Coordinates of C-alpha atoms and ligand atoms in Angstrom, one line a residue:
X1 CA 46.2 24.2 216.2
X2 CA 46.4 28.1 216.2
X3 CA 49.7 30.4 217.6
X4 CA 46.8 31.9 220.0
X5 CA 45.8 28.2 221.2
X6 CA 49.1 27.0 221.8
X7 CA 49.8 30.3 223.8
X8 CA 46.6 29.5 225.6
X9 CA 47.4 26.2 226.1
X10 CA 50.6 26.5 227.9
X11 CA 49.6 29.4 230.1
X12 CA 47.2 26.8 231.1
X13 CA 49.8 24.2 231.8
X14 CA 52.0 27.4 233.8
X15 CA 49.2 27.9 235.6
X16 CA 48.2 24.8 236.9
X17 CA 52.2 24.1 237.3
X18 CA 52.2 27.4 239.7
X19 CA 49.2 26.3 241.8
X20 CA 50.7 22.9 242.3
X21 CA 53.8 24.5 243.6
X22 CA 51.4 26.5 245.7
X23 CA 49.5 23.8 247.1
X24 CA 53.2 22.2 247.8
X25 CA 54.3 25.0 250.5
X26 CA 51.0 24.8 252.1
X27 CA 50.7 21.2 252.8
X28 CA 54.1 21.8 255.1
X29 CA 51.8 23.6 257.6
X30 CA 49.3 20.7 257.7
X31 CA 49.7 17.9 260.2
X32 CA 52.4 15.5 259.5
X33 CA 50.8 12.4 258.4
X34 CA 48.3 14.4 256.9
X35 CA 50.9 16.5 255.6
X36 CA 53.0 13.2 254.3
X37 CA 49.9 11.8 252.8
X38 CA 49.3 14.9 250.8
X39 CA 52.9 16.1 250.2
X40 CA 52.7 12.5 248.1
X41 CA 49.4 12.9 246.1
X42 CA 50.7 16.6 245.0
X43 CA 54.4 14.9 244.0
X44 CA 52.2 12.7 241.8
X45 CA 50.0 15.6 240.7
X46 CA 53.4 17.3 240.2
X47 CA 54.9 14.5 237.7
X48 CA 51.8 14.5 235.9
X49 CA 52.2 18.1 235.5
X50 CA 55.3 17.4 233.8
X51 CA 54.5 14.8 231.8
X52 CA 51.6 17.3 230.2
X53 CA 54.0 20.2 230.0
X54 CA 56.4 17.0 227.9
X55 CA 53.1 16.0 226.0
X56 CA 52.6 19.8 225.4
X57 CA 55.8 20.1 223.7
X58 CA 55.5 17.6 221.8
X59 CA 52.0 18.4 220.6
X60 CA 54.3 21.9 219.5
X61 CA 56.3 19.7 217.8
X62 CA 53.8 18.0 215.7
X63 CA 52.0 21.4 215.5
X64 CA 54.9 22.5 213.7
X65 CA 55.3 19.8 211.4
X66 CA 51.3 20.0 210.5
X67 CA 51.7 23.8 209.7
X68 CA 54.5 22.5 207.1
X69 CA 52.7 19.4 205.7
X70 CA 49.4 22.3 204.7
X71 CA 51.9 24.8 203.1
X72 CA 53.0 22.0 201.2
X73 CA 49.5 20.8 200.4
X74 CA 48.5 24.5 199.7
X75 CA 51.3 24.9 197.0
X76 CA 50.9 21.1 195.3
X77 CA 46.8 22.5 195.3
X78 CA 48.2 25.5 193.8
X79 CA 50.2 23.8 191.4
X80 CA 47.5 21.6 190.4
X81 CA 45.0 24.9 190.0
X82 CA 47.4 25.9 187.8
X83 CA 48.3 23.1 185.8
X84 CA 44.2 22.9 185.5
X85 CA 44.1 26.5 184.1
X86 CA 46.5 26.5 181.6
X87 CA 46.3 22.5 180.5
X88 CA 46.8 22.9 176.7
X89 CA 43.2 20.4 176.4
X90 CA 40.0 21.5 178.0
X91 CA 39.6 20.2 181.0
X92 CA 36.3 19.9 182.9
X93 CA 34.6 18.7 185.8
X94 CA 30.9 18.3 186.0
X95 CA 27.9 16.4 188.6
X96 CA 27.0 13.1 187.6
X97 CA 24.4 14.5 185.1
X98 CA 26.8 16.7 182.9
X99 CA 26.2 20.3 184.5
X100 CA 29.4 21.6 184.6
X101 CA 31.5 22.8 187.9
X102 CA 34.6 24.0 186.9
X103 CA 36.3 24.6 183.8
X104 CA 39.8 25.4 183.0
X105 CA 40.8 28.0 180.2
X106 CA 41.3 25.9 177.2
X107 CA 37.5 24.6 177.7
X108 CA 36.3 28.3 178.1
X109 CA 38.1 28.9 174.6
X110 CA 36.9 25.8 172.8
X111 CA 33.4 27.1 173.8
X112 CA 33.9 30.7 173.1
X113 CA 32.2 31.5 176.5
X114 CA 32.6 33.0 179.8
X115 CA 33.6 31.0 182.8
X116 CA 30.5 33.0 184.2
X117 CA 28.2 31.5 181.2
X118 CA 29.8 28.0 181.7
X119 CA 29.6 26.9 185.1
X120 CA 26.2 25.7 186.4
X121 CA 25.2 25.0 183.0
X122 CA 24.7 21.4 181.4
X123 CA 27.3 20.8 178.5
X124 CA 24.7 19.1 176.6
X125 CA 23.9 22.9 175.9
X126 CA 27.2 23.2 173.8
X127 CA 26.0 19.9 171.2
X128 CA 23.8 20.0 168.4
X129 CA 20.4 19.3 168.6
X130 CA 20.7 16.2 166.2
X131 CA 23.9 14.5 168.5
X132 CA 21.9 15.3 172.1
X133 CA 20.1 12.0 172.1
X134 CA 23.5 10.0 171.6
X135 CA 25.4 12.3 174.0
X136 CA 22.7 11.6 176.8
X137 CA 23.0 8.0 176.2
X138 CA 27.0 7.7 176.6
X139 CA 26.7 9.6 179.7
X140 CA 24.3 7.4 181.3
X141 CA 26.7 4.6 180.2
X142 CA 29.8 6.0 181.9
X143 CA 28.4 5.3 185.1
X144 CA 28.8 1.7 184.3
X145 CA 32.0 1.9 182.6
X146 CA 33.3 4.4 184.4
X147 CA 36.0 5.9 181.6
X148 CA 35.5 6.5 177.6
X149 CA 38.5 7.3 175.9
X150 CA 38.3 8.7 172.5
X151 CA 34.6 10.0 172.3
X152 CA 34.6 12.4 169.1
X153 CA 31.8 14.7 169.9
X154 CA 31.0 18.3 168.2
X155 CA 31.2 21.6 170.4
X156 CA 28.4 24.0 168.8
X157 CA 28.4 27.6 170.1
X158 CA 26.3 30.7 168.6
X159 CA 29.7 32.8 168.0
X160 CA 31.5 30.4 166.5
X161 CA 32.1 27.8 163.6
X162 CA 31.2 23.4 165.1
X163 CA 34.2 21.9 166.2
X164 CA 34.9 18.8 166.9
X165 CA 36.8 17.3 170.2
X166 CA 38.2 14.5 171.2
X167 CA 36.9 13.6 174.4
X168 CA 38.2 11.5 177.6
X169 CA 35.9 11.2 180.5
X170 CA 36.3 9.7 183.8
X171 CA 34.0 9.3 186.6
X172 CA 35.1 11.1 190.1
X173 CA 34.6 8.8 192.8
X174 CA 34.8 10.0 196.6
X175 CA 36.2 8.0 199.5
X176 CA 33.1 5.5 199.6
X177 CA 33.8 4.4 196.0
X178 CA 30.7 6.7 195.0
X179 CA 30.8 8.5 191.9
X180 CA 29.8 12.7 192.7
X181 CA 31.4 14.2 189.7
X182 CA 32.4 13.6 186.0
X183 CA 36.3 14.8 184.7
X184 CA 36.8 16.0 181.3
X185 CA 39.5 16.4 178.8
X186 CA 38.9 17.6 175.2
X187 CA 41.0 18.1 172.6
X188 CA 40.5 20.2 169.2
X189 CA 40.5 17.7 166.2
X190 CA 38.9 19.6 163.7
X191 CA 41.7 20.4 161.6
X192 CA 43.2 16.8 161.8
X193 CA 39.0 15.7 160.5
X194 CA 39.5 18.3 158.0
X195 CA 42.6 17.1 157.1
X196 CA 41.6 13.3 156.7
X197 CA 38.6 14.5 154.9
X198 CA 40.2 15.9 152.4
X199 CA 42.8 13.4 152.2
X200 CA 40.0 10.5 151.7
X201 CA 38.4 12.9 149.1
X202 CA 42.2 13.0 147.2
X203 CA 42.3 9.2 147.5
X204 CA 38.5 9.2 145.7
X205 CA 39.6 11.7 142.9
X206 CA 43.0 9.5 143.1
X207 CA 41.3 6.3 142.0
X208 CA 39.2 8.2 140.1
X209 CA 41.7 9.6 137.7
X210 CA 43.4 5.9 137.8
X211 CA 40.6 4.4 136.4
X212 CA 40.0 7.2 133.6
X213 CA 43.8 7.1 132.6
X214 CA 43.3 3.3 132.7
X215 CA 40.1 3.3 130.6
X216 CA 41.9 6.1 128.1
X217 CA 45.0 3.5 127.8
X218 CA 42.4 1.0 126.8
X219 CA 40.6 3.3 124.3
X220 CA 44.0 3.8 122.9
X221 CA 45.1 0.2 122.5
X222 CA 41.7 -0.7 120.6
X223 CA 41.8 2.5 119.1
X224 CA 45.4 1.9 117.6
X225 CA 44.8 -1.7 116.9
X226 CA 41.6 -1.3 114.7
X227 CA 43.9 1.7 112.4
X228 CA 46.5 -0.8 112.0
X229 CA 44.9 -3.5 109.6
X230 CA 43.5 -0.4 106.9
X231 CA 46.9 0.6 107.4
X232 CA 48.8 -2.6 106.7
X233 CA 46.3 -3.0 103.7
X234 CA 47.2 0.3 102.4
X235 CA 50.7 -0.2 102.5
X236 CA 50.1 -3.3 101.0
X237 CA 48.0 -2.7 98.0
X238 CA 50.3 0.6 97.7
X239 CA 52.8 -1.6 97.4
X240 CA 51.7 -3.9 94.1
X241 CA 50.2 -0.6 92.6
X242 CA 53.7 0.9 92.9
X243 CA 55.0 -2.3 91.4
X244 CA 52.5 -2.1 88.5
X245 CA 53.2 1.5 87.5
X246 CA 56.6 0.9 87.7
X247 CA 56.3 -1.8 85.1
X248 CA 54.5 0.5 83.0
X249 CA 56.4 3.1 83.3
X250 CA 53.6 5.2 84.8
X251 CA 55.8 7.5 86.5
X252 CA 53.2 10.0 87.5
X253 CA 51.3 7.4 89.0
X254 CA 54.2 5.8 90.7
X255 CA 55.3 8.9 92.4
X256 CA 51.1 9.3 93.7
X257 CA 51.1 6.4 94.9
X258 CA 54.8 6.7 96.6
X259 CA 53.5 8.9 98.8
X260 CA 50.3 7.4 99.5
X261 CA 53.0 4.6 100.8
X262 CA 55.4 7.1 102.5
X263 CA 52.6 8.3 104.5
X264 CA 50.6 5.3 105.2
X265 CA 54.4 4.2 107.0
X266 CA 54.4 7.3 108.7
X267 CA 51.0 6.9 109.7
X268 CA 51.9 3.1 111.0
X269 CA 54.6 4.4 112.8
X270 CA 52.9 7.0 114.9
X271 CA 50.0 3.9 115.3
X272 CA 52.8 1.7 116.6
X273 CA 53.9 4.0 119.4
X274 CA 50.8 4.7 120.6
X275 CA 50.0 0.9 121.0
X276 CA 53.5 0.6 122.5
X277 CA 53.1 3.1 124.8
X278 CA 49.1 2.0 125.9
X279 CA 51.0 -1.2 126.4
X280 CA 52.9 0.0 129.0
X281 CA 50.2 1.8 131.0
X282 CA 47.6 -0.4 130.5
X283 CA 49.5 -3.8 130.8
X284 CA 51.7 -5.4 133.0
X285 CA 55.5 -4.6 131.8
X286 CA 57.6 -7.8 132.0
X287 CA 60.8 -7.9 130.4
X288 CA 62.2 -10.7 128.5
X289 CA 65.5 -10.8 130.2
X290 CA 68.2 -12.2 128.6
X291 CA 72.1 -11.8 128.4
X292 CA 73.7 -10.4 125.7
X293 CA 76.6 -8.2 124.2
X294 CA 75.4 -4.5 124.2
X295 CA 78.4 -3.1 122.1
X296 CA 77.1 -5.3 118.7
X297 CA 73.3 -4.5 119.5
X298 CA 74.1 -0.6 119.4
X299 CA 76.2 -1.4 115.8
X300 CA 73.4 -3.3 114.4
X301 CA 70.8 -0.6 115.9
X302 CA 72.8 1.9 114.2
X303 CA 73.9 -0.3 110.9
X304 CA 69.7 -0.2 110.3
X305 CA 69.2 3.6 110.9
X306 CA 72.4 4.6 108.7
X307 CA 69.9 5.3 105.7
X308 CA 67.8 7.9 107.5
X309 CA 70.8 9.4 108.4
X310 CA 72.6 9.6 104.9
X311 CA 69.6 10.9 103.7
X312 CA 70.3 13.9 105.9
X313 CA 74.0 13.6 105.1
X314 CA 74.8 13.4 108.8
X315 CA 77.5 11.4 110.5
X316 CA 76.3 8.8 113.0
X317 CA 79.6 8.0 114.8
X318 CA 80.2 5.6 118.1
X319 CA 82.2 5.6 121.2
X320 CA 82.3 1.9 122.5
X321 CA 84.5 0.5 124.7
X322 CA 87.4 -2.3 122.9
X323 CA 85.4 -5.3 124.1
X324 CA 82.2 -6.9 124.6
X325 CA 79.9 -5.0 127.3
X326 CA 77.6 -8.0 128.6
X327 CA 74.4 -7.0 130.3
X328 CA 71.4 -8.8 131.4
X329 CA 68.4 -7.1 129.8
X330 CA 65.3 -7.0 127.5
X331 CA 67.3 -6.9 124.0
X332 CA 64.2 -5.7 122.2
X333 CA 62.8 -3.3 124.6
X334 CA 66.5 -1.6 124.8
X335 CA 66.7 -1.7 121.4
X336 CA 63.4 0.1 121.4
X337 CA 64.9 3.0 123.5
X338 CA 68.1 3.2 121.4
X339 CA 66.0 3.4 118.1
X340 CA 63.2 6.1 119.6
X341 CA 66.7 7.9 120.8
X342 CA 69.0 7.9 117.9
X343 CA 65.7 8.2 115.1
X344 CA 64.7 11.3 117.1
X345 CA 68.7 12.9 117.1
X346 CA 68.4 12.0 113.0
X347 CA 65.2 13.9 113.3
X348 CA 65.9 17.5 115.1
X349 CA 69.6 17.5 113.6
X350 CA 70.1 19.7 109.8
X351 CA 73.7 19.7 110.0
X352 CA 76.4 17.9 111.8
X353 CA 76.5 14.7 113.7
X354 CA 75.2 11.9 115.7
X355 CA 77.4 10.2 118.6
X356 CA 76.1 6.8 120.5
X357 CA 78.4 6.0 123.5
X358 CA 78.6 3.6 126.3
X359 CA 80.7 3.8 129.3
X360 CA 80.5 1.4 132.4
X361 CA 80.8 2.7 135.3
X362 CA 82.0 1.2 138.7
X363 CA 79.2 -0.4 140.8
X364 CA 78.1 -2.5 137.4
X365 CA 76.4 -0.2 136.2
X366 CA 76.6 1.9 132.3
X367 CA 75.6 4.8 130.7
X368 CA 74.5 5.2 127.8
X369 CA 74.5 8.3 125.6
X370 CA 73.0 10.0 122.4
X371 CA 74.3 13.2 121.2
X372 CA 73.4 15.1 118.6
X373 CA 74.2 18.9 117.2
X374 CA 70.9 19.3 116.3
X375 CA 68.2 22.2 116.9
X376 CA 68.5 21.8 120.8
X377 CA 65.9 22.1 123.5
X378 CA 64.5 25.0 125.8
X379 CA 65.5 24.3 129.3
X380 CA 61.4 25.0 129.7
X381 CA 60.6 22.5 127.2
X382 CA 63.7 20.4 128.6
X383 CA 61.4 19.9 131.9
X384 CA 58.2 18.4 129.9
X385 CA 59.4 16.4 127.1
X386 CA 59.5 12.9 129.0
X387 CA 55.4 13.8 129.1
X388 CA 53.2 12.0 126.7
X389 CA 52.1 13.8 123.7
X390 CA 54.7 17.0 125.0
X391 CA 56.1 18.4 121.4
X392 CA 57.9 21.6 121.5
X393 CA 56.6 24.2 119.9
X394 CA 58.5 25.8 118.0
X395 CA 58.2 27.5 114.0
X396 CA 61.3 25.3 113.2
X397 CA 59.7 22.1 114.7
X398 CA 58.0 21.1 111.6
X399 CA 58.9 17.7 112.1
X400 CA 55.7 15.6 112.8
X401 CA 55.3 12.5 115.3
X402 CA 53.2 11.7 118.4
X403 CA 55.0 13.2 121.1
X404 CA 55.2 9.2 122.7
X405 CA 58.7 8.1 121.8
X406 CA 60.4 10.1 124.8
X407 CA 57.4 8.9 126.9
X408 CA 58.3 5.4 126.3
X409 CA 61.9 5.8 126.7
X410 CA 61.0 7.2 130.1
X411 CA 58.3 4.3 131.4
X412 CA 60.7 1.5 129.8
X413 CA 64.1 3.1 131.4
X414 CA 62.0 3.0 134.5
X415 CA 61.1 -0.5 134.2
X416 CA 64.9 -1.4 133.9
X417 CA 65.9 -0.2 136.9
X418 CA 67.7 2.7 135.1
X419 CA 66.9 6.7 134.4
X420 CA 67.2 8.7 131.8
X421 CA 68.0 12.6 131.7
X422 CA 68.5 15.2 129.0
X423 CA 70.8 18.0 129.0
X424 CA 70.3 20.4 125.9
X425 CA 70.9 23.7 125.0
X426 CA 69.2 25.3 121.9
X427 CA 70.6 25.6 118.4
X428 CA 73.6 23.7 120.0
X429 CA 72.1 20.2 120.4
X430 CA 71.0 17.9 122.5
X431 CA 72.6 14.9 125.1
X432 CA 69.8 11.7 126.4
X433 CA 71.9 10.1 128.8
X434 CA 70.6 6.6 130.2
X435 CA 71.9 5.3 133.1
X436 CA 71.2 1.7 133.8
X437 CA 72.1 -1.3 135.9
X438 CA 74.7 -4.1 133.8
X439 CA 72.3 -6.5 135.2
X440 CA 68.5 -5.7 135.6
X441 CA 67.1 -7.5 138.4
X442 CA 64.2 -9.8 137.7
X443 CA 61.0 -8.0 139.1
X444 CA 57.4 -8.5 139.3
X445 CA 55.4 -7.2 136.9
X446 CA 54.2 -3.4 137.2
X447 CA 52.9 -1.2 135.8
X448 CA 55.3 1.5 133.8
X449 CA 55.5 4.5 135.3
X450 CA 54.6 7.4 133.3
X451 CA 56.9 11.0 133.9
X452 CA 54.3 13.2 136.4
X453 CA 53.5 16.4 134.8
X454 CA 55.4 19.3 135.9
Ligands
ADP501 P1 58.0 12.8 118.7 O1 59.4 12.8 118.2 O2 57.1 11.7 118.1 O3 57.4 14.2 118.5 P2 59.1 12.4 121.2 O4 58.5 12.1 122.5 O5 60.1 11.4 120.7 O6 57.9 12.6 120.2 O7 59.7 13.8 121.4 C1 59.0 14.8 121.9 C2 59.5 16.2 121.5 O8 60.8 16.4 122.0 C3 59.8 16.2 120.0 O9 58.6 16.6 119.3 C4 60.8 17.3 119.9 O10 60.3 18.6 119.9 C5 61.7 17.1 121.1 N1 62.9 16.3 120.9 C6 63.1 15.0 121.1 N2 64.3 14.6 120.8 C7 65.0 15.7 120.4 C8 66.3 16.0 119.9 N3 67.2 15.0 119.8 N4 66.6 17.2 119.6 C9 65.7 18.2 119.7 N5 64.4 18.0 120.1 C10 64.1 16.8 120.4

């Protein structure tokens, strides 16, 4: 009720209290039983007059508390006007058949339209041509299910590029349980649908590129293997020719056919690594574990590679610890390592020496280390040369192999548990250090992991 009614009202309720009171005084002039009879009715009329002036102040009362219950209401609408505006998601409300009533700012942006544009129009409008049919047919099925969560549809506008939302929608039912309206939410997904689009593309390339590095590691072990039985054969048959002119004396011939042998190893050698190293990408690596002393497989290692080194006339010293280092490993495939290692210090070092040391470290785990004061690596070249077929290239570096041995070093220290790391500097020499567990961990078989290019 108004100020003005409520003024209205109790003037009315003053007025009739004044005529009662009126009414009151006369009756005293009437007769008396007349007068008795009527002084009681107006008494009666009197109370009720007070009871309504009590019901009128209590219908104040509640008045009052109505007027504070709408402000309230007025400020949650507000709030709720508000929170509609500037929801993050487009919200919107449309009839029953998708023509859109209200829409909140975020909508009005996804749509690149006025609000003028918008409302009154059906948002089938907004979707392409070839998604209309579908659209139609999901909104004649919310009726029935009365909320679809996740609907990805596409928003197409002149001004703009598609987009695609994810869409909530929920039917708006009034006080009979009848649906009038339809409430929207959408929410901008195109750059997550880019996003997975181009991931699943990466995972296509991904398995691609597996399956040619898988195909190029089998190339390579057939490859390999078909040049090593001409090979062996060379060396062979070089071999009983070089005894033959020997015998005669034929030292001409000898020498030819020396380095027909010299070369044909050389050539085996750089065969062997790359059918280790397809091995290890194309296979399964399983290592042979076993236990055994490392401190006598590093003097025996180095016992067979003294030659090359003489040769050279360079030192190859150790630094082992005074007593038998036991570790649980593949004795060959560690071997392996030690030899590509210490073959290649021989290698890149003119003058000077080579050191192969072991330490063990707390935690049961050792290092082991080849130093050499050799040529020495770029720290560029220093950050590739764990790639297959990486060489440095250098005018110095005349020195020919395959570029594998570090490569192998890296997938088999991999396999072990362990990692390797170099730390050079040039015309100085060069330090691999390995770190590996005492005891490698029986695994399942897996692949070896090749060094990621850089
Ligand atoms: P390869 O020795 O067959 O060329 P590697 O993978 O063993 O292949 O070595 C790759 C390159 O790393 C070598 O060509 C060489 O340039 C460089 N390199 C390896 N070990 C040393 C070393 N001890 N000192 C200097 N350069 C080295």
């Amino acid at each position: 009720m108004s100020v003005a009614r409520d003024e209205v009202f109790t003037q009315y309720i003053e007025k009739v209290q004044s005529r009662v009171t009126a009414l009151y005084r006369e009756t005293e002039q009437f007769p008396l039983n007349h007068s008795h009879q009527l002084a009681q009715t107006l008494e009666e009329l009197s109370l009720a007059v007070e009871e309504l002036h009590v019901a009128e102040e209590e219908l104040l009362a509640q008045n009052e508390q109505l007027a504070a219950a709408n402000h309230i209401i007025e400020a949650e609408r507000q709030r709720y006007q508000d929170l509609f505006n500037f929801a993050p998601d487009g919200y919107l409300v449309t009839d029953m058949n998708g023509v859109v009533l209200e829409a909140n700012h975020a909508a009005v942006a996804l749509l690149h339209l006025n609000q003028s544009y918008l409302i009154g129009k059906p948002l089938v409008a907004h979707i392409p041509p070839a998604e209309r049919v579908a659209f139609r047919t999901l909104l004649n099925h919310i009726t029935r299910s009365r909320r679809i969560e996740g609907w990805e549809l596409t928003l197409q506008n002149r001004r703009a590029a598609a987009i695609v939302v994810s869409t909530t929608v929920e039917v708006v039912k009034n006080a009979e349980g009848l649906g009038v309206g339809l409430r929207w939410q959408m929410r901008d997904i195109s750059d997550r649908k880019k996003a997975e689009a181009t991931l699943s593309q990466l995972q296509a390339e991904n398995l691609e590129l597996l399956e040619a590095d898988r195909l190029r590691a089998q190339l390579l072990a057939t490859v390999s293997h078909e040049f090593k039985t001409p090979l062996n054969a060379i060396l062979g048959f070089s071999q009983v020719l070089m005894a033959q002119f020997d015998g005669r004396r034929d030292f001409k011939s000898t020498k030819m056919v020396q380095r027909i042998f010299h070369n044909g190893q050389h050539l085996l050698g750089m065969v062997e690594d790359m059918l280790n190293f397809s091995r290890l990408r194309a296979d399964q690596v399983e290592l042979n574990l076993e236990t055994f002393d490392l401190t006598e497989m590093i003097v025996t290692t180095l016992a067979e590679l003294e030659s090359l080194a003489q040769q050279k006339a360079l030192t190859l010293k150790t630094q082992l610890p005074d007593h038998p280092v036991v570790v649980v490993n593949d004795r060959g495939r560690l071997r392996q390592i030690l030899t590509n290692l210490i073959s290649n210090a021989i290698k890149f070092t003119d003058v000077g020496q080579v050191v192969v040391s072991l330490e063990e470290l707390p935690d049961d785990r050792l290092v082991l280390q080849v130093k050499d004061t050799g040529c020495g690596i770029s720290p560029e070249d220093q950050q590739h040369i764990f790639q297959e077929f990486w060489q440095v290239h250098d005018a110095r570096n005349t020195i020919k192999g395959t570029g594998l041995g570090l490569a192998i070093v890296y997938a088999l220290v991999q396999v072990m548990q362990g990692t390797v790391t170099v730390d050079s500097e040039l015309g100085q020499g060069s330090d691999f250090c390995i770190e590996l567990p005492q005891s490698v961990a029986p695994t399942q078989n897996h692949p070896a992991a090749c060094r990621p290019a850089l």
